[in-house]
Amino acid sequence: MTAYIRCAVALTLGLAVAAAAPSPPPATNMAEPLKAGQFSWAPQLAPEGPVTIIVSLKAQRAYTYRNGVPIAVSTVSTGKPGHATPTGVFTILQKDLAHKSNLYHDAPMPFMQRLTWQGIALHGGHLPGFPASHGCIRLPPKFAELLFGITKLGLTVVITDDSDAPQAVSLPIVLAGPKGVERSPARYSWEPEKSPSGPVSIVISGRDRRIVVLRNGIQIGTSTVAIDGPVETTMAFMLGSVVGQDYNWLRLPIPGTGIASGTDMTAAERARVHLPEGFRTALDSVLQAGTTLLVTRDTLRASGLGTRLTVISTDEE
């Protein structure tokens, strides 16, 4: 089975920038620094396709990709000390145009997109230029409105505390290694009936040597995984298309990191990850365009913030 990654970037194109009034002078490029309250918005770069959002806590930025192409970047304000925004992989559970907080005195949360039933959400709000929320991810109000218009329930949101991460570096992804190579013990579970349909997200922990598969925010499979060499940073990918036995995985680069585009995965890279054959076959059956893959150096039990790394929370409200 073959797999390759095609990196789509548009860092040199001039993009329209909007910000809540009053606003600093606008940036003209997604690679250009943004001031608090600013964002870049260029949906025309990828008019259609699955959407993925990546939030960098250290950079205080939210990056939006459609069909693997960066179409927007925005400043954000995340959780202040004592109210840290959790890191991990989430799905959008609920959308509300004019939501009010049931935890903080009916505080307005316009264009709210809920990530957990415990109060973490994307929404419009004040951006002072540093983390200041009670855990939510505040967006410039106009950007929150625009983003609300292109998302849907079940969309994947990755929150990371890596500096300028996820970065696109050489590491193979699940399904890339040759079949028949049993490097990891055949310890896995596969229960697709727990969530028969919906968006699929995959998380691989380099530290735990474990893969978790979620569909519509519910875990349907997990397995041990063998990886040749260390996982040195966090990376994100999206499955652009599936044609026969060919899987076109798209790197999700962060504007301004200088990551080269158009790099195909080598045979040596593909050989680094090894899954039990039964689990690999089961995973093949649920992959679809828009599937998100997060490869993290962190354990699935703890993140760099010293808190539990969440792997999609869909507990009932």
Phi, psi and omega in degrees: 000137182251156176209147176211161182241131176242119184269125181246115179230154179219059187278342185259000181276141175288132183238146174290140181236136177234159178204158178291139180280142352287153185226157174291168176304141185289150170280162182242002187207145181293340178272351182278143179302143177249145174266162182308129180094352181267159173203158173250141186218113182219066183297340181293344179293334176210087187296336183222165176120170180292147183251139174228142179240132176238128180248124177257116181292319181292320180280344186053052180223150170242129181247131181245131180239141171231126184055035178083357183258131176291120181247351181198149170218141184219149168289153179220170169228116184255195189294135178280169179308132183092347178223050187299138173287127183291146175266158178141202181242128185229165169238155175285116185265334186202147176232139182211121182298322187226058183284150173235140184294134174265005178251331188233068168055045177057032178299134182293139178227070185296145179054047183287135173232108189283135177253332174219156177281356179266008170114004180267129184206161166270136176194163176288147180180186182283134179242100182278353181102009179202167179299125185214002185269179175267022179124337178288169177252104179281138179239154170305135186309316181292322178294319178302321179293314181296317180296319179305326184286343182247000181258166175213165181301142180093350179298145182273134175236123178255128176244123183231152175251012173293143177290125180053032185247165002290141175258155178262106177230173186286112170201134182287161181244163180307143184083357183274330183287159180293140178290156177088357179263108183260084180268336181251147178301145184280064177247105180205163174231148181215111183226069183296340180293343178294335177209091188295338183209167176122175180298145181251134175233143181233135177235129175243125177259118178292327182285319180278342188054053182218146175243139177235133179244130181234143175231124185056034177084005182243133181292126178243352179193152175207151183203156166290155180215139175258134180232125177285116179088170183280156169263113191264347181204174178268137180226151178229144180221159173226139179281112183283318182199158174233117179236105184063241178258012180260128181246117182263094179271133182255128173291147175249086183282154177264125178306138178093355181272350179076019180289131180290147180258165173074023181268122177275151177287136180274165178298323179295320178294318182297333185276000185280335183253136184227124180242153170303138186300321180297321179291320179300317180296318179296319181296322177308324188287345183247354181293139180209160177305133182100350176302133181255137177238126174245123173253118185239145175281344183282160171286155176286353181260340181207141179255179179295345178279353184083011178242167181298133174281115183282133173246080178058114181252120178230026177301146181297150181294000000 
